[in-house]
């Protein structure tokens, strides 16, 4: 495997003293896990943040081997990690994507939708401007993986929040049933913060 492409970094797990295993969502190759040497070092630590867009050079000698990746930052989501709602939304969207998608299956529409969602979260003046996009992304993910129906019509913030609440059991049952980590905790934190916004 040899691949050079822009990718959305959706997860990074420490490995050894300074490396990470990064999960990268590419348009043409889907989700790819790769070893990033020095990923927890001073230079790469600000790059290896879920939500960041990176230029990735991924190489493996065989399909059964964990690839090695060299990554360079293209777009940083770091400035929004200090904001409660955007940081919770970025954490949820990336954790859900990393946990739900199978490796190396291309989902170009999900890649584009996640990129658009992250851009909306980081460019909107308020959460009410991106909550509908988050609900639509979850619905698209359910549909793409064979568990959803029609694209929901969302007229306002209240309806977007209702759809988020309706989709949680489906996500828990179908997309996250086999995950070992408690990915839903990120969603519950986000939902609590959204509830405070409208109360």
PDB file of C-alpha atoms in Angstrom:
ATOM      1  CA  UNK A   1       0.000   0.000   0.000  1.00  0.00           C
ATOM      2  CA  UNK A   2       1.288   3.423  -1.005  1.00  0.00           C
ATOM      3  CA  UNK A   3      -0.976   6.408  -0.656  1.00  0.00           C
ATOM      4  CA  UNK A   4      -0.497  10.156  -0.586  1.00  0.00           C
ATOM      5  CA  UNK A   5      -3.701  12.087   0.054  1.00  0.00           C
ATOM      6  CA  UNK A   6      -5.386  14.649   2.248  1.00  0.00           C
ATOM      7  CA  UNK A   7      -7.092  12.995   5.203  1.00  0.00           C
ATOM      8  CA  UNK A   8      -9.178  13.892   8.231  1.00  0.00           C
ATOM      9  CA  UNK A   9      -7.533  12.588  11.371  1.00  0.00           C
ATOM     10  CA  UNK A  10     -10.360  10.986  13.372  1.00  0.00           C
ATOM     11  CA  UNK A  11      -8.487   9.225  16.185  1.00  0.00           C
ATOM     12  CA  UNK A  12      -5.020   8.935  17.684  1.00  0.00           C
ATOM     13  CA  UNK A  13      -4.019   6.340  20.268  1.00  0.00           C
ATOM     14  CA  UNK A  14      -0.639   6.436  22.057  1.00  0.00           C
ATOM     15  CA  UNK A  15       1.756   3.672  21.070  1.00  0.00           C
ATOM     16  CA  UNK A  16       5.074   3.117  22.799  1.00  0.00           C
ATOM     17  CA  UNK A  17       6.937   6.106  24.181  1.00  0.00           C
ATOM     18  CA  UNK A  18       6.388   8.726  21.497  1.00  0.00           C
ATOM     19  CA  UNK A  19       4.390   7.232  18.620  1.00  0.00           C
ATOM     20  CA  UNK A  20       0.662   7.103  17.916  1.00  0.00           C
ATOM     21  CA  UNK A  21      -1.629   4.884  15.909  1.00  0.00           C
ATOM     22  CA  UNK A  22      -3.616   7.403  13.873  1.00  0.00           C
ATOM     23  CA  UNK A  23      -6.876   6.663  12.115  1.00  0.00           C
ATOM     24  CA  UNK A  24      -7.166   8.733   8.971  1.00  0.00           C
ATOM     25  CA  UNK A  25     -10.278   9.153   6.827  1.00  0.00           C
ATOM     26  CA  UNK A  26      -9.348   9.524   3.159  1.00  0.00           C
ATOM     27  CA  UNK A  27     -11.735  10.055   0.291  1.00  0.00           C
ATOM     28  CA  UNK A  28     -10.556   7.234  -1.966  1.00  0.00           C
ATOM     29  CA  UNK A  29      -9.376   4.637   0.568  1.00  0.00           C
ATOM     30  CA  UNK A  30     -11.722   5.228   3.491  1.00  0.00           C
ATOM     31  CA  UNK A  31     -10.492   4.806   7.040  1.00  0.00           C
ATOM     32  CA  UNK A  32      -6.818   3.829   7.311  1.00  0.00           C
ATOM     33  CA  UNK A  33      -4.959   3.123  10.549  1.00  0.00           C
ATOM     34  CA  UNK A  34      -1.259   3.963  10.463  1.00  0.00           C
ATOM     35  CA  UNK A  35       1.750   4.211  12.765  1.00  0.00           C
ATOM     36  CA  UNK A  36       3.005   7.784  13.142  1.00  0.00           C
ATOM     37  CA  UNK A  37       6.517   7.902  14.613  1.00  0.00           C
ATOM     38  CA  UNK A  38       6.968  10.826  16.990  1.00  0.00           C
ATOM     39  CA  UNK A  39       3.240  11.544  17.033  1.00  0.00           C
ATOM     40  CA  UNK A  40       3.376  12.558  20.704  1.00  0.00           C
ATOM     41  CA  UNK A  41       6.538  14.584  20.262  1.00  0.00           C
ATOM     42  CA  UNK A  42       6.728  18.365  20.421  1.00  0.00           C
ATOM     43  CA  UNK A  43       6.545  18.874  16.643  1.00  0.00           C
ATOM     44  CA  UNK A  44       3.673  16.523  15.836  1.00  0.00           C
ATOM     45  CA  UNK A  45       1.545  16.848  18.983  1.00  0.00           C
ATOM     46  CA  UNK A  46      -0.401  19.858  17.585  1.00  0.00           C
ATOM     47  CA  UNK A  47      -0.872  17.984  14.287  1.00  0.00           C
ATOM     48  CA  UNK A  48      -2.189  14.731  15.770  1.00  0.00           C
ATOM     49  CA  UNK A  49      -5.502  16.184  16.975  1.00  0.00           C
ATOM     50  CA  UNK A  50      -8.805  14.566  15.932  1.00  0.00           C
ATOM     51  CA  UNK A  51     -10.559  16.827  13.457  1.00  0.00           C
ATOM     52  CA  UNK A  52      -7.375  18.158  11.869  1.00  0.00           C
ATOM     53  CA  UNK A  53      -6.956  17.842   8.124  1.00  0.00           C
ATOM     54  CA  UNK A  54      -3.524  16.497   7.215  1.00  0.00           C
ATOM     55  CA  UNK A  55      -1.588  15.605   4.115  1.00  0.00           C
ATOM     56  CA  UNK A  56      -0.723  11.958   4.686  1.00  0.00           C
ATOM     57  CA  UNK A  57       1.886   9.790   3.063  1.00  0.00           C
ATOM     58  CA  UNK A  58       1.009   6.212   3.993  1.00  0.00           C
ATOM     59  CA  UNK A  59       3.146   3.189   3.137  1.00  0.00           C
ATOM     60  CA  UNK A  60       3.041  -0.505   3.939  1.00  0.00           C
ATOM     61  CA  UNK A  61       5.014  -3.410   2.503  1.00  0.00           C
ATOM     62  CA  UNK A  62       1.961  -5.684   2.521  1.00  0.00           C
ATOM     63  CA  UNK A  63      -1.787  -5.408   3.084  1.00  0.00           C
ATOM     64  CA  UNK A  64      -1.494  -7.325   6.364  1.00  0.00           C
ATOM     65  CA  UNK A  65       1.091  -4.930   7.830  1.00  0.00           C
ATOM     66  CA  UNK A  66       0.192  -1.800   9.797  1.00  0.00           C
ATOM     67  CA  UNK A  67       1.204   1.075   7.518  1.00  0.00           C
ATOM     68  CA  UNK A  68       3.591   3.837   8.483  1.00  0.00           C
ATOM     69  CA  UNK A  69       2.440   7.416   7.910  1.00  0.00           C
ATOM     70  CA  UNK A  70       4.114  10.774   7.632  1.00  0.00           C
ATOM     71  CA  UNK A  71       1.667  13.610   8.132  1.00  0.00           C
ATOM     72  CA  UNK A  72       1.726  17.378   7.653  1.00  0.00           C
ATOM     73  CA  UNK A  73      -0.884  19.784   8.941  1.00  0.00           C
ATOM     74  CA  UNK A  74      -3.252  21.308   6.375  1.00  0.00           C
ATOM     75  CA  UNK A  75      -6.088  22.635   8.590  1.00  0.00           C
ATOM     76  CA  UNK A  76      -5.996  22.838  12.382  1.00  0.00           C
ATOM     77  CA  UNK A  77      -9.038  22.488  14.647  1.00  0.00           C
ATOM     78  CA  UNK A  78      -6.874  23.300  17.686  1.00  0.00           C
ATOM     79  CA  UNK A  79      -8.206  26.848  18.191  1.00  0.00           C
ATOM     80  CA  UNK A  80     -11.731  25.473  18.800  1.00  0.00           C
ATOM     81  CA  UNK A  81     -10.712  22.908  21.409  1.00  0.00           C
ATOM     82  CA  UNK A  82     -10.925  25.551  24.119  1.00  0.00           C
ATOM     83  CA  UNK A  83     -14.586  26.241  23.329  1.00  0.00           C
ATOM     84  CA  UNK A  84     -16.994  23.843  25.120  1.00  0.00           C
ATOM     85  CA  UNK A  85     -19.561  23.236  22.356  1.00  0.00           C
ATOM     86  CA  UNK A  86     -17.258  23.113  19.321  1.00  0.00           C
ATOM     87  CA  UNK A  87     -14.738  20.887  21.116  1.00  0.00           C
ATOM     88  CA  UNK A  88     -17.488  18.467  22.223  1.00  0.00           C
ATOM     89  CA  UNK A  89     -18.943  18.366  18.693  1.00  0.00           C
ATOM     90  CA  UNK A  90     -15.554  17.740  17.078  1.00  0.00           C
ATOM     91  CA  UNK A  91     -14.777  15.015  19.636  1.00  0.00           C
ATOM     92  CA  UNK A  92     -18.132  13.291  19.019  1.00  0.00           C
ATOM     93  CA  UNK A  93     -18.081  13.468  15.214  1.00  0.00           C
ATOM     94  CA  UNK A  94     -14.530  12.136  14.963  1.00  0.00           C
ATOM     95  CA  UNK A  95     -14.974   9.431  17.629  1.00  0.00           C
ATOM     96  CA  UNK A  96     -18.181   8.206  15.987  1.00  0.00           C
ATOM     97  CA  UNK A  97     -16.524   8.080  12.577  1.00  0.00           C
ATOM     98  CA  UNK A  98     -13.465   6.234  13.892  1.00  0.00           C
ATOM     99  CA  UNK A  99     -15.584   3.684  15.773  1.00  0.00           C
ATOM    100  CA  UNK A 100     -18.287   3.062  13.176  1.00  0.00           C
ATOM    101  CA  UNK A 101     -16.494   2.839   9.843  1.00  0.00           C
ATOM    102  CA  UNK A 102     -14.804  -0.352   8.667  1.00  0.00           C
ATOM    103  CA  UNK A 103     -11.183  -0.002   7.576  1.00  0.00           C
ATOM    104  CA  UNK A 104     -10.231   0.631   3.965  1.00  0.00           C
ATOM    105  CA  UNK A 105     -13.744   0.915   2.556  1.00  0.00           C
ATOM    106  CA  UNK A 106     -14.209   4.183   0.683  1.00  0.00           C
ATOM    107  CA  UNK A 107     -17.115   6.396   1.690  1.00  0.00           C
ATOM    108  CA  UNK A 108     -16.548   9.586  -0.338  1.00  0.00           C
ATOM    109  CA  UNK A 109     -19.873  11.112   0.721  1.00  0.00           C
ATOM    110  CA  UNK A 110     -19.023  10.610   4.421  1.00  0.00           C
ATOM    111  CA  UNK A 111     -15.562  12.090   3.891  1.00  0.00           C
ATOM    112  CA  UNK A 112     -17.084  15.179   2.266  1.00  0.00           C
ATOM    113  CA  UNK A 113     -19.863  15.424   4.884  1.00  0.00           C
ATOM    114  CA  UNK A 114     -17.456  15.142   7.825  1.00  0.00           C
ATOM    115  CA  UNK A 115     -15.214  17.791   6.300  1.00  0.00           C
ATOM    116  CA  UNK A 116     -18.212  20.067   5.807  1.00  0.00           C
ATOM    117  CA  UNK A 117     -19.469  19.437   9.342  1.00  0.00           C
ATOM    118  CA  UNK A 118     -16.078  20.246  10.880  1.00  0.00           C
ATOM    119  CA  UNK A 119     -15.832  23.408   8.773  1.00  0.00           C
ATOM    120  CA  UNK A 120     -19.331  24.435   9.897  1.00  0.00           C
ATOM    121  CA  UNK A 121     -18.500  23.836  13.565  1.00  0.00           C
ATOM    122  CA  UNK A 122     -15.343  25.925  13.277  1.00  0.00           C
ATOM    123  CA  UNK A 123     -16.758  28.778  11.208  1.00  0.00           C
ATOM    124  CA  UNK A 124     -20.241  29.232  12.715  1.00  0.00           C
ATOM    125  CA  UNK A 125     -20.857  32.030  15.144  1.00  0.00           C
ATOM    126  CA  UNK A 126     -23.052  29.827  17.359  1.00  0.00           C
ATOM    127  CA  UNK A 127     -23.886  26.151  17.837  1.00  0.00           C
ATOM    128  CA  UNK A 128     -27.421  26.657  16.509  1.00  0.00           C
ATOM    129  CA  UNK A 129     -25.796  27.167  13.093  1.00  0.00           C
ATOM    130  CA  UNK A 130     -24.245  23.672  12.970  1.00  0.00           C
ATOM    131  CA  UNK A 131     -26.531  21.404  15.045  1.00  0.00           C
ATOM    132  CA  UNK A 132     -28.628  20.529  11.974  1.00  0.00           C
ATOM    133  CA  UNK A 133     -25.446  19.592  10.074  1.00  0.00           C
ATOM    134  CA  UNK A 134     -24.476  17.268  12.927  1.00  0.00           C
ATOM    135  CA  UNK A 135     -27.888  15.564  12.878  1.00  0.00           C
ATOM    136  CA  UNK A 136     -27.650  15.171   9.093  1.00  0.00           C
ATOM    137  CA  UNK A 137     -24.141  13.705   9.382  1.00  0.00           C
ATOM    138  CA  UNK A 138     -25.320  11.095  11.888  1.00  0.00           C
ATOM    139  CA  UNK A 139     -28.269  10.242   9.628  1.00  0.00           C
ATOM    140  CA  UNK A 140     -25.955   9.931   6.607  1.00  0.00           C
ATOM    141  CA  UNK A 141     -23.614   7.654   8.543  1.00  0.00           C
ATOM    142  CA  UNK A 142     -26.537   5.409   9.515  1.00  0.00           C
ATOM    143  CA  UNK A 143     -27.752   5.339   5.893  1.00  0.00           C
ATOM    144  CA  UNK A 144     -24.323   4.675   4.374  1.00  0.00           C
ATOM    145  CA  UNK A 145     -23.800   1.715   6.706  1.00  0.00           C
ATOM    146  CA  UNK A 146     -27.256   0.300   5.966  1.00  0.00           C
ATOM    147  CA  UNK A 147     -29.170   1.265   9.115  1.00  0.00           C
ATOM    148  CA  UNK A 148     -31.044   4.427   8.216  1.00  0.00           C
ATOM    149  CA  UNK A 149     -33.896   5.636   6.112  1.00  0.00           C
ATOM    150  CA  UNK A 150     -34.545   8.955   4.421  1.00  0.00           C
ATOM    151  CA  UNK A 151     -32.599  12.134   4.955  1.00  0.00           C
ATOM    152  CA  UNK A 152     -34.455  14.023   7.700  1.00  0.00           C
ATOM    153  CA  UNK A 153     -35.950  17.433   6.981  1.00  0.00           C
ATOM    154  CA  UNK A 154     -34.864  19.894   9.651  1.00  0.00           C
ATOM    155  CA  UNK A 155     -36.737  23.181   9.986  1.00  0.00           C
ATOM    156  CA  UNK A 156     -35.290  24.594  13.209  1.00  0.00           C
ATOM    157  CA  UNK A 157     -33.018  24.002  16.183  1.00  0.00           C
ATOM    158  CA  UNK A 158     -35.696  22.196  18.202  1.00  0.00           C
ATOM    159  CA  UNK A 159     -36.302  19.728  15.409  1.00  0.00           C
ATOM    160  CA  UNK A 160     -32.551  19.156  14.989  1.00  0.00           C
ATOM    161  CA  UNK A 161     -32.243  18.325  18.689  1.00  0.00           C
ATOM    162  CA  UNK A 162     -35.230  15.939  18.482  1.00  0.00           C
ATOM    163  CA  UNK A 163     -33.584  14.124  15.564  1.00  0.00           C
ATOM    164  CA  UNK A 164     -30.309  13.873  17.512  1.00  0.00           C
ATOM    165  CA  UNK A 165     -32.238  12.301  20.409  1.00  0.00           C
ATOM    166  CA  UNK A 166     -34.059   9.866  18.090  1.00  0.00           C
ATOM    167  CA  UNK A 167     -30.814   8.770  16.458  1.00  0.00           C
ATOM    168  CA  UNK A 168     -28.915   8.028  19.676  1.00  0.00           C
ATOM    169  CA  UNK A 169     -30.455   4.562  20.288  1.00  0.00           C
ATOM    170  CA  UNK A 170     -29.881   3.618  16.638  1.00  0.00           C
ATOM    171  CA  UNK A 171     -26.255   4.693  16.839  1.00  0.00           C
ATOM    172  CA  UNK A 172     -25.743   2.837  20.114  1.00  0.00           C
ATOM    173  CA  UNK A 173     -27.418  -0.325  18.841  1.00  0.00           C
ATOM    174  CA  UNK A 174     -26.101  -0.540  15.288  1.00  0.00           C
ATOM    175  CA  UNK A 175     -22.915   1.499  14.974  1.00  0.00           C
ATOM    176  CA  UNK A 176     -21.320   1.238  18.412  1.00  0.00           C
ATOM    177  CA  UNK A 177     -22.542  -2.126  19.717  1.00  0.00           C
ATOM    178  CA  UNK A 178     -19.154  -3.812  19.277  1.00  0.00           C
ATOM    179  CA  UNK A 179     -16.894  -0.994  20.450  1.00  0.00           C
ATOM    180  CA  UNK A 180     -14.863  -1.463  23.593  1.00  0.00           C
ATOM    181  CA  UNK A 181     -14.424   2.239  24.340  1.00  0.00           C
ATOM    182  CA  UNK A 182     -17.330   4.290  25.610  1.00  0.00           C
ATOM    183  CA  UNK A 183     -17.718   6.427  22.503  1.00  0.00           C
ATOM    184  CA  UNK A 184     -21.243   7.466  23.500  1.00  0.00           C
ATOM    185  CA  UNK A 185     -19.815   9.388  26.460  1.00  0.00           C
ATOM    186  CA  UNK A 186     -18.597  12.012  23.971  1.00  0.00           C
ATOM    187  CA  UNK A 187     -22.116  12.294  22.564  1.00  0.00           C
ATOM    188  CA  UNK A 188     -23.708  12.569  25.992  1.00  0.00           C
ATOM    189  CA  UNK A 189     -21.313  15.379  26.943  1.00  0.00           C
ATOM    190  CA  UNK A 190     -22.193  17.206  23.731  1.00  0.00           C
ATOM    191  CA  UNK A 191     -25.933  16.701  24.288  1.00  0.00           C
ATOM    192  CA  UNK A 192     -25.698  18.076  27.852  1.00  0.00           C
ATOM    193  CA  UNK A 193     -23.912  21.176  26.563  1.00  0.00           C
ATOM    194  CA  UNK A 194     -26.500  21.636  23.811  1.00  0.00           C
ATOM    195  CA  UNK A 195     -29.298  21.322  26.381  1.00  0.00           C
ATOM    196  CA  UNK A 196     -27.753  24.178  28.385  1.00  0.00           C
ATOM    197  CA  UNK A 197     -27.687  26.281  25.236  1.00  0.00           C
ATOM    198  CA  UNK A 198     -31.463  26.092  24.766  1.00  0.00           C
ATOM    199  CA  UNK A 199     -32.566  26.129  28.423  1.00  0.00           C
TER     200      UNK A 199
END
